[in-house]
Amino acid sequence: MEGAESRSGASSSIVAEWSLAFWTLCSVLLPVLITLWCSLQRSRRQVLIRDIFRKSKHDWHYTDLFGQPSYCCVCAQHILQGAFCNCCGLRVSEGCLKKADQLFLCKEIMMRSNSGAHSSMPHHWIRGNVPLCSCCMICKQQCGTQPKLCDYRCVWCQYTVHDECMMDCLKTEECTFGEFRDLIIPPYYLSIINQMRKDKRTNYEKVVPYCRKHWMPVIILANTRSGNNMGETLLGEFKILLNPVQVFDLSKIAPAKALQLCTLLPCNAVRVLVCGGDGTVGWVLDAIDEMKIKGQEHYIPQVAILPLGTGNDLSNTLGWGAGYAGEVPVEQILQNVMEADGIKLDRWKIQVTNKGYYNLRKPKVFTMNNYFSIGPDALMALNFHAHREKTPSLFSSRIINKAVYFFYGTKDCLVQECKDLNKKVELELDGERIKLPNLEGIIVLNIGYWGGGCRLWEGMGDEPYPLARHDDGLLEVVGVHGSFHCAQIQVKLANPVRLGQAHTVRLILKSSKMPMQVDGEPWAQGPCTVTITHKTHALMLYHLGEQTDDEASSMSEQDHVREQTDEDV
């Protein structure tokens, strides 16, 4: 009996142990299996969504959280996440995406029909998710106040109408294209141009009366990789307000190809808004120079800037500000582009010829818009550039970028890698040799601002020097004693060493290797001869926005000098 009881006790303990092991295994495997199943379902949904996005005529984007209360345009349910169209503004839940893609048309960049006079088109109404604080075009009362899918918005003129105010006549009424009618390229214009090209006619100016008398179509060129990575958001906002054919992502299409749209538009009427840093602006201006080489001078656009980079000195010089972080609505930016005045910008050719009897390499040739430098600021740019190439993900913020510049500037104050520059170089201004004092750096300026917002040539403004201008065919040449001296100049505690102004600058690096930069693009250079000569003019747009007292006084002095020059002429 005792043996039987001991065997039954042992068997029950074994069963209990196996039971415990089984349930432990289930508790471990079940969450793993559920996670795998959810991942599989999620991946299948993502494949289906990507397939819809790829085949759709809408510019769909997926978001995990909408920035404002949103309702699905198909089922009218409140949604926190889903897809939205960057062109027409439709918002749908994930489950209704396929149905919405079939039911609703997106903005047409070109009208399908070739009938009629092509001088007008009806409104394109989308129901629900109207902008906050929008007013009804009929009763002038606020729209979108009810917590449901309600009211209508035209994707072209951006007018909104209450559900109860919507009448049959509005559905067929001619669209006026709203506030930005002078900037939008109408779809019927492109259909006419397409037909004219088929007929081998190129007199596009005759089409303008069908549009507007003061038509100045704008082309948006945005670099989504610039500075604070706001380019992607701006692309969507501009596509909502304009014809999507006018908006280009420079990470996907080169400026030279995008600017060919100018050849389909009236001569000397196009304006280009470049969203990016000074490097992006230089890229676009180079593409415009290529248009001149191709014989397309009559289609050259005027260029405005929305500063997304780190330094943005050219943008600051032309009145567009030192940086953009979303504080100004896109509507106001377009209004500023319409009101901006045309101005010329000098562009300079920099030729770097290496020394040596057996040097068979061709000279390096650069185009300068802002400034050229040799010394500590070029060294900071070189170190920053090398660090950014290694870990580009760390440099997604303008504040971080400037902090890295500050770190390398502080390091150079202690190390002084560029000391005794005056013993290593010779400087000639308009063929005249300049005797150099003890310096660590030389900076050749074309524009008023340098180093992220410092008016270098004027310094503290306590000495009567002629103001720097960007359209007079003159370069300003200054010297600095080191990184600490640069920092003092930026906070107006010191003046630069003004070496002179000239139409042509020649710099000879006699020995050793020194850091150089052109418009923020740095490199290490051995013994060479640097020659800077005038290349061409660029047509820019100047925005007379809010200015500081220093900027206002400098602009008034520049206007006074310009008036005196005109009187002399």
mmCIF file of N, CA and C in Angstrom, residues 72-192:
data_model
loop_
_atom_site.group_PDB
_atom_site.id
_atom_site.type_symbol
_atom_site.label_atom_id
_atom_site.label_comp_id
_atom_site.label_asym_id
_atom_site.label_seq_id
_atom_site.Cartn_x
_atom_site.Cartn_y
_atom_site.Cartn_z
ATOM 1 N N CYS A 72 -13.402 61.168 -41.310
ATOM 2 C CA CYS A 72 -13.221 60.426 -42.554
ATOM 3 C C CYS A 72 -14.213 60.934 -43.592
ATOM 4 N N CYS A 73 -13.746 61.194 -44.806
ATOM 5 C CA CYS A 73 -14.618 61.747 -45.846
ATOM 6 C C CYS A 73 -15.550 60.691 -46.431
ATOM 7 N N VAL A 74 -15.354 59.413 -46.058
ATOM 8 C CA VAL A 74 -16.212 58.336 -46.559
ATOM 9 C C VAL A 74 -17.251 57.928 -45.521
ATOM 10 N N CYS A 75 -16.798 57.513 -44.338
ATOM 11 C CA CYS A 75 -17.722 57.034 -43.300
ATOM 12 C C CYS A 75 -18.128 58.124 -42.319
ATOM 13 N N ALA A 76 -17.517 59.296 -42.399
ATOM 14 C CA ALA A 76 -17.838 60.467 -41.567
ATOM 15 C C ALA A 76 -17.527 60.248 -40.092
ATOM 16 N N GLN A 77 -16.751 59.213 -39.757
ATOM 17 C CA GLN A 77 -16.388 58.955 -38.362
ATOM 18 C C GLN A 77 -15.168 59.782 -37.964
ATOM 19 N N HIS A 78 -15.120 60.113 -36.669
ATOM 20 C CA HIS A 78 -13.956 60.837 -36.156
ATOM 21 C C HIS A 78 -12.730 59.917 -36.181
ATOM 22 N N ILE A 79 -11.612 60.411 -36.680
ATOM 23 C CA ILE A 79 -10.409 59.589 -36.809
ATOM 24 C C ILE A 79 -9.215 60.319 -36.193
ATOM 25 N N LEU A 80 -8.336 59.548 -35.562
ATOM 26 C CA LEU A 80 -7.094 60.084 -35.010
ATOM 27 C C LEU A 80 -5.917 59.836 -35.940
ATOM 28 N N GLN A 81 -5.977 58.734 -36.689
ATOM 29 C CA GLN A 81 -4.913 58.399 -37.633
ATOM 30 C C GLN A 81 -5.524 57.953 -38.950
ATOM 31 N N GLY A 82 -4.730 58.013 -39.970
ATOM 32 C CA GLY A 82 -5.216 57.631 -41.290
ATOM 33 C C GLY A 82 -4.375 58.266 -42.373
ATOM 34 N N ALA A 83 -4.969 58.430 -43.550
ATOM 35 C CA ALA A 83 -4.252 58.983 -44.699
ATOM 36 C C ALA A 83 -4.836 60.340 -45.074
ATOM 37 N N PHE A 84 -3.998 61.196 -45.621
ATOM 38 C CA PHE A 84 -4.446 62.498 -46.108
ATOM 39 C C PHE A 84 -3.745 62.782 -47.431
ATOM 40 N N CYS A 85 -4.438 63.525 -48.288
ATOM 41 C CA CYS A 85 -3.879 63.886 -49.590
ATOM 42 C C CYS A 85 -3.220 65.254 -49.496
ATOM 43 N N ASN A 86 -1.972 65.332 -49.908
ATOM 44 C CA ASN A 86 -1.207 66.574 -49.825
ATOM 45 C C ASN A 86 -1.664 67.610 -50.836
ATOM 46 N N CYS A 87 -2.460 67.206 -51.828
ATOM 47 C CA CYS A 87 -2.882 68.137 -52.884
ATOM 48 C C CYS A 87 -4.284 68.683 -52.660
ATOM 49 N N CYS A 88 -5.248 67.794 -52.419
ATOM 50 C CA CYS A 88 -6.629 68.255 -52.274
ATOM 51 C C CYS A 88 -7.103 68.308 -50.831
ATOM 52 N N GLY A 89 -6.376 67.692 -49.900
ATOM 53 C CA GLY A 89 -6.720 67.787 -48.482
ATOM 54 C C GLY A 89 -7.677 66.737 -47.971
ATOM 55 N N LEU A 90 -8.014 65.721 -48.765
ATOM 56 C CA LEU A 90 -8.891 64.646 -48.284
ATOM 57 C C LEU A 90 -8.270 63.924 -47.095
ATOM 58 N N ARG A 91 -9.136 63.503 -46.139
ATOM 59 C CA ARG A 91 -8.668 62.730 -44.990
ATOM 60 C C ARG A 91 -9.573 61.510 -44.836
ATOM 61 N N VAL A 92 -8.950 60.352 -44.719
ATOM 62 C CA VAL A 92 -9.725 59.108 -44.634
ATOM 63 C C VAL A 92 -9.109 58.178 -43.609
ATOM 64 N N SER A 93 -9.943 57.290 -43.094
ATOM 65 C CA SER A 93 -9.435 56.235 -42.213
ATOM 66 C C SER A 93 -8.763 55.160 -43.057
ATOM 67 N N GLU A 94 -8.009 54.325 -42.397
ATOM 68 C CA GLU A 94 -7.266 53.291 -43.123
ATOM 69 C C GLU A 94 -8.201 52.340 -43.856
ATOM 70 N N GLY A 95 -9.336 52.008 -43.234
ATOM 71 C CA GLY A 95 -10.266 51.061 -43.848
ATOM 72 C C GLY A 95 -11.013 51.627 -45.044
ATOM 73 N N CYS A 96 -11.159 52.961 -45.089
ATOM 74 C CA CYS A 96 -11.911 53.592 -46.190
ATOM 75 C C CYS A 96 -11.001 54.116 -47.295
ATOM 76 N N LEU A 97 -9.702 53.867 -47.194
ATOM 77 C CA LEU A 97 -8.751 54.459 -48.130
ATOM 78 C C LEU A 97 -9.036 54.050 -49.576
ATOM 79 N N LYS A 98 -9.232 52.766 -49.799
ATOM 80 C CA LYS A 98 -9.445 52.280 -51.161
ATOM 81 C C LYS A 98 -10.719 52.861 -51.759
ATOM 82 N N LYS A 99 -11.783 52.934 -50.939
ATOM 83 C CA LYS A 99 -13.058 53.466 -51.422
ATOM 84 C C LYS A 99 -12.939 54.950 -51.735
ATOM 85 N N ALA A 100 -12.226 55.690 -50.866
ATOM 86 C CA ALA A 100 -12.049 57.132 -51.086
ATOM 87 C C ALA A 100 -11.246 57.388 -52.351
ATOM 88 N N ASP A 101 -10.285 56.544 -52.618
ATOM 89 C CA ASP A 101 -9.456 56.706 -53.810
ATOM 90 C C ASP A 101 -10.278 56.537 -55.085
ATOM 91 N N GLN A 102 -11.328 55.738 -54.994
ATOM 92 C CA GLN A 102 -12.183 55.512 -56.163
ATOM 93 C C GLN A 102 -13.278 56.575 -56.287
ATOM 94 N N LEU A 103 -13.752 57.108 -55.140
ATOM 95 C CA LEU A 103 -14.888 58.030 -55.151
ATOM 96 C C LEU A 103 -14.508 59.467 -55.470
ATOM 97 N N PHE A 104 -13.359 59.934 -54.968
ATOM 98 C CA PHE A 104 -13.033 61.355 -55.022
ATOM 99 C C PHE A 104 -11.869 61.630 -55.978
ATOM 100 N N LEU A 105 -12.044 62.660 -56.788
ATOM 101 C CA LEU A 105 -10.984 63.099 -57.686
ATOM 102 C C LEU A 105 -10.037 64.056 -56.967
ATOM 103 N N CYS A 106 -8.763 63.991 -57.310
ATOM 104 C CA CYS A 106 -7.781 64.924 -56.766
ATOM 105 C C CYS A 106 -7.721 66.160 -57.667
ATOM 106 N N LYS A 107 -6.897 67.126 -57.296
ATOM 107 C CA LYS A 107 -6.684 68.299 -58.141
ATOM 108 C C LYS A 107 -6.159 67.863 -59.504
ATOM 109 N N GLU A 108 -6.740 68.397 -60.555
ATOM 110 C CA GLU A 108 -6.246 68.110 -61.900
ATOM 111 C C GLU A 108 -5.235 69.181 -62.286
ATOM 112 N N ILE A 109 -4.012 68.777 -62.599
ATOM 113 C CA ILE A 109 -3.001 69.763 -62.974
ATOM 114 C C ILE A 109 -3.242 70.286 -64.388
ATOM 115 N N MET A 110 -4.017 69.523 -65.179
ATOM 116 C CA MET A 110 -4.336 69.943 -66.551
ATOM 117 C C MET A 110 -5.722 69.417 -66.890
ATOM 118 N N MET A 111 -6.570 70.271 -67.465
ATOM 119 C CA MET A 111 -7.938 69.862 -67.778
ATOM 120 C C MET A 111 -7.953 68.787 -68.855
ATOM 121 N N ARG A 112 -8.841 67.825 -68.670
ATOM 122 C CA ARG A 112 -8.921 66.716 -69.632
ATOM 123 C C ARG A 112 -9.597 67.146 -70.919
ATOM 124 N N SER A 113 -10.659 67.933 -70.785
ATOM 125 C CA SER A 113 -11.455 68.299 -71.961
ATOM 126 C C SER A 113 -10.770 69.397 -72.754
ATOM 127 N N ASN A 114 -10.835 69.296 -74.084
ATOM 128 C CA ASN A 114 -10.282 70.320 -74.969
ATOM 129 C C ASN A 114 -11.365 71.202 -75.581
ATOM 130 N N SER A 115 -12.579 71.065 -75.092
ATOM 131 C CA SER A 115 -13.678 71.847 -75.651
ATOM 132 C C SER A 115 -13.809 73.169 -74.912
ATOM 133 N N GLY A 116 -14.516 74.118 -75.552
ATOM 134 C CA GLY A 116 -14.768 75.400 -74.910
ATOM 135 C C GLY A 116 -13.612 76.361 -75.070
ATOM 136 N N ALA A 117 -13.761 77.511 -74.397
ATOM 137 C CA ALA A 117 -12.774 78.584 -74.529
ATOM 138 C C ALA A 117 -11.614 78.419 -73.570
ATOM 139 N N HIS A 118 -11.722 77.486 -72.640
ATOM 140 C CA HIS A 118 -10.651 77.215 -71.688
ATOM 141 C C HIS A 118 -10.320 78.418 -70.810
ATOM 142 N N SER A 119 -11.269 79.327 -70.673
ATOM 143 C CA SER A 119 -10.981 80.527 -69.894
ATOM 144 C C SER A 119 -11.493 80.439 -68.470
ATOM 145 N N SER A 120 -12.092 79.325 -68.102
ATOM 146 C CA SER A 120 -12.635 79.191 -66.750
ATOM 147 C C SER A 120 -12.796 77.714 -66.421
ATOM 148 N N MET A 121 -13.059 77.474 -65.148
ATOM 149 C CA MET A 121 -13.351 76.118 -64.683
ATOM 150 C C MET A 121 -14.198 76.222 -63.423
ATOM 151 N N PRO A 122 -15.045 75.215 -63.149
ATOM 152 C CA PRO A 122 -15.912 75.282 -61.969
ATOM 153 C C PRO A 122 -15.138 74.997 -60.684
ATOM 154 N N HIS A 123 -15.803 75.281 -59.562
ATOM 155 C CA HIS A 123 -15.224 74.948 -58.260
ATOM 156 C C HIS A 123 -15.043 73.436 -58.141
ATOM 157 N N HIS A 124 -14.088 73.025 -57.336
ATOM 158 C CA HIS A 124 -13.882 71.617 -57.007
ATOM 159 C C HIS A 124 -14.088 71.498 -55.498
ATOM 160 N N TRP A 125 -15.305 71.067 -55.101
ATOM 161 C CA TRP A 125 -15.668 71.064 -53.681
ATOM 162 C C TRP A 125 -15.285 69.748 -53.009
ATOM 163 N N ILE A 126 -14.748 69.877 -51.805
ATOM 164 C CA ILE A 126 -14.455 68.731 -50.936
ATOM 165 C C ILE A 126 -15.200 68.950 -49.627
ATOM 166 N N ARG A 127 -15.884 67.920 -49.143
ATOM 167 C CA ARG A 127 -16.703 68.080 -47.930
ATOM 168 C C ARG A 127 -15.905 67.726 -46.685
ATOM 169 N N GLY A 128 -16.047 68.601 -45.661
ATOM 170 C CA GLY A 128 -15.482 68.334 -44.340
ATOM 171 C C GLY A 128 -14.043 68.763 -44.166
ATOM 172 N N ASN A 129 -13.629 68.799 -42.882
ATOM 173 C CA ASN A 129 -12.244 69.117 -42.494
ATOM 174 C C ASN A 129 -11.796 70.466 -43.062
ATOM 175 N N VAL A 130 -12.697 71.459 -42.986
ATOM 176 C CA VAL A 130 -12.352 72.789 -43.490
ATOM 177 C C VAL A 130 -11.352 73.442 -42.543
ATOM 178 N N PRO A 131 -10.546 74.400 -43.019
ATOM 179 C CA PRO A 131 -9.557 75.057 -42.144
ATOM 180 C C PRO A 131 -10.238 75.750 -40.971
ATOM 181 N N LEU A 132 -9.534 75.817 -39.860
ATOM 182 C CA LEU A 132 -10.058 76.497 -38.683
ATOM 183 C C LEU A 132 -10.222 77.991 -38.979
ATOM 184 N N CYS A 133 -11.261 78.591 -38.391
ATOM 185 C CA CYS A 133 -11.532 80.025 -38.529
ATOM 186 C C CYS A 133 -11.830 80.442 -39.969
ATOM 187 N N SER A 134 -12.298 79.520 -40.809
ATOM 188 C CA SER A 134 -12.703 79.890 -42.168
ATOM 189 C C SER A 134 -14.164 80.331 -42.149
ATOM 190 N N CYS A 135 -14.516 81.225 -43.080
ATOM 191 C CA CYS A 135 -15.855 81.792 -43.110
ATOM 192 C C CYS A 135 -16.583 81.394 -44.388
ATOM 193 N N CYS A 136 -17.878 81.256 -44.293
ATOM 194 C CA CYS A 136 -18.719 80.879 -45.428
ATOM 195 C C CYS A 136 -18.769 82.029 -46.429
ATOM 196 N N MET A 137 -18.600 81.714 -47.719
ATOM 197 C CA MET A 137 -18.609 82.744 -48.756
ATOM 198 C C MET A 137 -20.008 83.291 -48.999
ATOM 199 N N ILE A 138 -21.046 82.634 -48.458
ATOM 200 C CA ILE A 138 -22.427 83.083 -48.652
ATOM 201 C C ILE A 138 -22.909 83.917 -47.472
ATOM 202 N N CYS A 139 -22.873 83.331 -46.263
ATOM 203 C CA CYS A 139 -23.429 84.026 -45.088
ATOM 204 C C CYS A 139 -22.359 84.707 -44.239
ATOM 205 N N LYS A 140 -21.090 84.496 -44.568
ATOM 206 C CA LYS A 140 -19.960 85.117 -43.875
ATOM 207 C C LYS A 140 -19.814 84.662 -42.423
ATOM 208 N N GLN A 141 -20.466 83.566 -42.046
ATOM 209 C CA GLN A 141 -20.332 83.021 -40.701
ATOM 210 C C GLN A 141 -19.253 81.921 -40.691
ATOM 211 N N GLN A 142 -18.744 81.616 -39.495
ATOM 212 C CA GLN A 142 -17.645 80.650 -39.382
ATOM 213 C C GLN A 142 -18.088 79.248 -39.789
ATOM 214 N N CYS A 143 -17.205 78.552 -40.501
ATOM 215 C CA CYS A 143 -17.478 77.177 -40.930
ATOM 216 C C CYS A 143 -16.727 76.181 -40.053
ATOM 217 N N GLY A 144 -17.163 74.924 -40.133
ATOM 218 C CA GLY A 144 -16.463 73.852 -39.433
ATOM 219 C C GLY A 144 -16.599 73.881 -37.936
ATOM 220 N N THR A 145 -17.656 74.475 -37.413
ATOM 221 C CA THR A 145 -17.823 74.600 -35.959
ATOM 222 C C THR A 145 -18.481 73.371 -35.337
ATOM 223 N N GLN A 146 -19.123 72.533 -36.128
ATOM 224 C CA GLN A 146 -19.811 71.367 -35.576
ATOM 225 C C GLN A 146 -18.867 70.164 -35.508
ATOM 226 N N PRO A 147 -18.988 69.358 -34.454
ATOM 227 C CA PRO A 147 -18.100 68.183 -34.299
ATOM 228 C C PRO A 147 -18.519 67.010 -35.172
ATOM 229 N N LYS A 148 -18.496 67.218 -36.478
ATOM 230 C CA LYS A 148 -18.844 66.165 -37.429
ATOM 231 C C LYS A 148 -18.320 66.557 -38.795
ATOM 232 N N LEU A 149 -18.460 65.660 -39.765
ATOM 233 C CA LEU A 149 -18.066 65.962 -41.143
ATOM 234 C C LEU A 149 -19.101 66.922 -41.728
ATOM 235 N N CYS A 150 -18.684 68.163 -41.945
ATOM 236 C CA CYS A 150 -19.651 69.159 -42.398
ATOM 237 C C CYS A 150 -18.955 70.238 -43.224
ATOM 238 N N ASP A 151 -19.744 70.951 -44.017
ATOM 239 C CA ASP A 151 -19.322 72.109 -44.812
ATOM 240 C C ASP A 151 -18.378 71.698 -45.946
ATOM 241 N N TYR A 152 -18.196 72.624 -46.875
ATOM 242 C CA TYR A 152 -17.437 72.344 -48.092
ATOM 243 C C TYR A 152 -16.284 73.344 -48.253
ATOM 244 N N ARG A 153 -15.259 72.899 -48.965
ATOM 245 C CA ARG A 153 -14.108 73.752 -49.300
ATOM 246 C C ARG A 153 -13.712 73.487 -50.749
ATOM 247 N N CYS A 154 -13.452 74.577 -51.493
ATOM 248 C CA CYS A 154 -12.962 74.439 -52.862
ATOM 249 C C CYS A 154 -11.445 74.278 -52.821
ATOM 250 N N VAL A 155 -10.929 73.275 -53.497
ATOM 251 C CA VAL A 155 -9.493 72.970 -53.417
ATOM 252 C C VAL A 155 -8.641 73.970 -54.188
ATOM 253 N N TRP A 156 -9.276 74.836 -55.006
ATOM 254 C CA TRP A 156 -8.520 75.824 -55.778
ATOM 255 C C TRP A 156 -8.563 77.207 -55.147
ATOM 256 N N CYS A 157 -9.742 77.745 -54.923
ATOM 257 C CA CYS A 157 -9.841 79.096 -54.363
ATOM 258 C C CYS A 157 -9.846 79.112 -52.842
ATOM 259 N N GLN A 158 -9.998 77.935 -52.202
ATOM 260 C CA GLN A 158 -10.001 77.771 -50.749
ATOM 261 C C GLN A 158 -11.223 78.406 -50.077
ATOM 262 N N TYR A 159 -12.248 78.788 -50.866
ATOM 263 C CA TYR A 159 -13.473 79.302 -50.274
ATOM 264 C C TYR A 159 -14.211 78.158 -49.574
ATOM 265 N N THR A 160 -14.934 78.500 -48.508
ATOM 266 C CA THR A 160 -15.702 77.499 -47.762
ATOM 267 C C THR A 160 -17.181 77.890 -47.739
ATOM 268 N N VAL A 161 -18.051 76.866 -47.656
ATOM 269 C CA VAL A 161 -19.500 77.074 -47.676
ATOM 270 C C VAL A 161 -20.148 76.110 -46.689
ATOM 271 N N HIS A 162 -21.150 76.603 -45.936
ATOM 272 C CA HIS A 162 -21.923 75.732 -45.053
ATOM 273 C C HIS A 162 -22.728 74.723 -45.869
ATOM 274 N N ASP A 163 -23.047 73.614 -45.222
ATOM 275 C CA ASP A 163 -23.897 72.617 -45.885
ATOM 276 C C ASP A 163 -25.224 73.241 -46.326
ATOM 277 N N GLU A 164 -25.825 74.022 -45.418
ATOM 278 C CA GLU A 164 -27.127 74.611 -45.719
ATOM 279 C C GLU A 164 -27.042 75.767 -46.724
ATOM 280 N N CYS A 165 -25.830 76.324 -46.906
ATOM 281 C CA CYS A 165 -25.658 77.422 -47.869
ATOM 282 C C CYS A 165 -25.278 76.922 -49.264
ATOM 283 N N MET A 166 -24.904 75.666 -49.342
ATOM 284 C CA MET A 166 -24.499 75.109 -50.632
ATOM 285 C C MET A 166 -25.695 74.990 -51.563
ATOM 286 N N MET A 167 -25.615 75.619 -52.717
ATOM 287 C CA MET A 167 -26.697 75.601 -53.707
ATOM 288 C C MET A 167 -26.181 74.961 -54.997
ATOM 289 N N ASP A 168 -27.097 74.540 -55.830
ATOM 290 C CA ASP A 168 -26.714 73.902 -57.088
ATOM 291 C C ASP A 168 -25.896 74.837 -57.965
ATOM 292 N N CYS A 169 -26.201 76.143 -57.896
ATOM 293 C CA CYS A 169 -25.466 77.095 -58.742
ATOM 294 C C CYS A 169 -23.999 77.176 -58.353
ATOM 295 N N LEU A 170 -23.693 76.947 -57.064
ATOM 296 C CA LEU A 170 -22.308 76.997 -56.617
ATOM 297 C C LEU A 170 -21.487 75.841 -57.179
ATOM 298 N N LYS A 171 -22.162 74.715 -57.420
ATOM 299 C CA LYS A 171 -21.448 73.539 -57.908
ATOM 300 C C LYS A 171 -20.964 73.716 -59.352
ATOM 301 N N THR A 172 -21.617 74.595 -60.079
ATOM 302 C CA THR A 172 -21.208 74.850 -61.467
ATOM 303 C C THR A 172 -20.633 76.252 -61.654
ATOM 304 N N GLU A 173 -20.549 77.030 -60.579
ATOM 305 C CA GLU A 173 -20.052 78.408 -60.668
ATOM 306 C C GLU A 173 -18.564 78.428 -61.030
ATOM 307 N N GLU A 174 -18.162 79.445 -61.750
ATOM 308 C CA GLU A 174 -16.758 79.595 -62.145
ATOM 309 C C GLU A 174 -15.880 79.859 -60.929
ATOM 310 N N CYS A 175 -14.769 79.156 -60.835
ATOM 311 C CA CYS A 175 -13.820 79.339 -59.731
ATOM 312 C C CYS A 175 -12.892 80.509 -60.061
ATOM 313 N N THR A 176 -12.694 81.406 -59.096
ATOM 314 C CA THR A 176 -11.839 82.585 -59.306
ATOM 315 C C THR A 176 -10.397 82.340 -58.870
ATOM 316 N N PHE A 177 -10.109 81.180 -58.289
ATOM 317 C CA PHE A 177 -8.784 80.806 -57.778
ATOM 318 C C PHE A 177 -8.359 81.618 -56.553
ATOM 319 N N GLY A 178 -9.263 82.434 -56.020
ATOM 320 C CA GLY A 178 -9.069 83.034 -54.712
ATOM 321 C C GLY A 178 -7.955 84.056 -54.608
ATOM 322 N N GLU A 179 -7.399 84.148 -53.414
ATOM 323 C CA GLU A 179 -6.419 85.179 -53.070
ATOM 324 C C GLU A 179 -5.153 85.089 -53.907
ATOM 325 N N PHE A 180 -4.767 83.871 -54.299
ATOM 326 C CA PHE A 180 -3.504 83.679 -55.002
ATOM 327 C C PHE A 180 -3.706 83.383 -56.487
ATOM 328 N N ARG A 181 -4.731 83.993 -57.064
ATOM 329 C CA ARG A 181 -5.020 83.770 -58.485
ATOM 330 C C ARG A 181 -3.864 84.217 -59.373
ATOM 331 N N ASP A 182 -3.095 85.232 -58.926
ATOM 332 C CA ASP A 182 -1.987 85.718 -59.739
ATOM 333 C C ASP A 182 -0.751 84.831 -59.649
ATOM 334 N N LEU A 183 -0.755 83.856 -58.743
ATOM 335 C CA LEU A 183 0.391 82.952 -58.585
ATOM 336 C C LEU A 183 0.114 81.553 -59.121
ATOM 337 N N ILE A 184 -1.157 81.208 -59.273
ATOM 338 C CA ILE A 184 -1.531 79.837 -59.644
ATOM 339 C C ILE A 184 -1.485 79.658 -61.163
ATOM 340 N N ILE A 185 -0.978 78.517 -61.600
ATOM 341 C CA ILE A 185 -1.051 78.126 -63.012
ATOM 342 C C ILE A 185 -2.346 77.333 -63.201
ATOM 343 N N PRO A 186 -3.363 77.912 -63.863
ATOM 344 C CA PRO A 186 -4.648 77.211 -63.987
ATOM 345 C C PRO A 186 -4.525 75.958 -64.842
ATOM 346 N N PRO A 187 -5.274 74.918 -64.535
ATOM 347 C CA PRO A 187 -5.238 73.701 -65.359
ATOM 348 C C PRO A 187 -5.616 73.943 -66.811
ATOM 349 N N TYR A 188 -6.542 74.894 -67.068
ATOM 350 C CA TYR A 188 -6.942 75.137 -68.459
ATOM 351 C C TYR A 188 -5.809 75.806 -69.240
ATOM 352 N N TYR A 189 -4.936 76.559 -68.565
ATOM 353 C CA TYR A 189 -3.787 77.147 -69.264
ATOM 354 C C TYR A 189 -2.865 76.047 -69.782
ATOM 355 N N LEU A 190 -2.604 75.046 -68.940
ATOM 356 C CA LEU A 190 -1.715 73.959 -69.352
ATOM 357 C C LEU A 190 -2.330 73.128 -70.477
ATOM 358 N N SER A 191 -3.649 72.992 -70.469
ATOM 359 C CA SER A 191 -4.292 72.241 -71.559
ATOM 360 C C SER A 191 -4.142 72.978 -72.883
ATOM 361 N N ILE A 192 -4.229 74.336 -72.839
ATOM 362 C CA ILE A 192 -4.043 75.131 -74.058
ATOM 363 C C ILE A 192 -2.609 74.996 -74.557
#
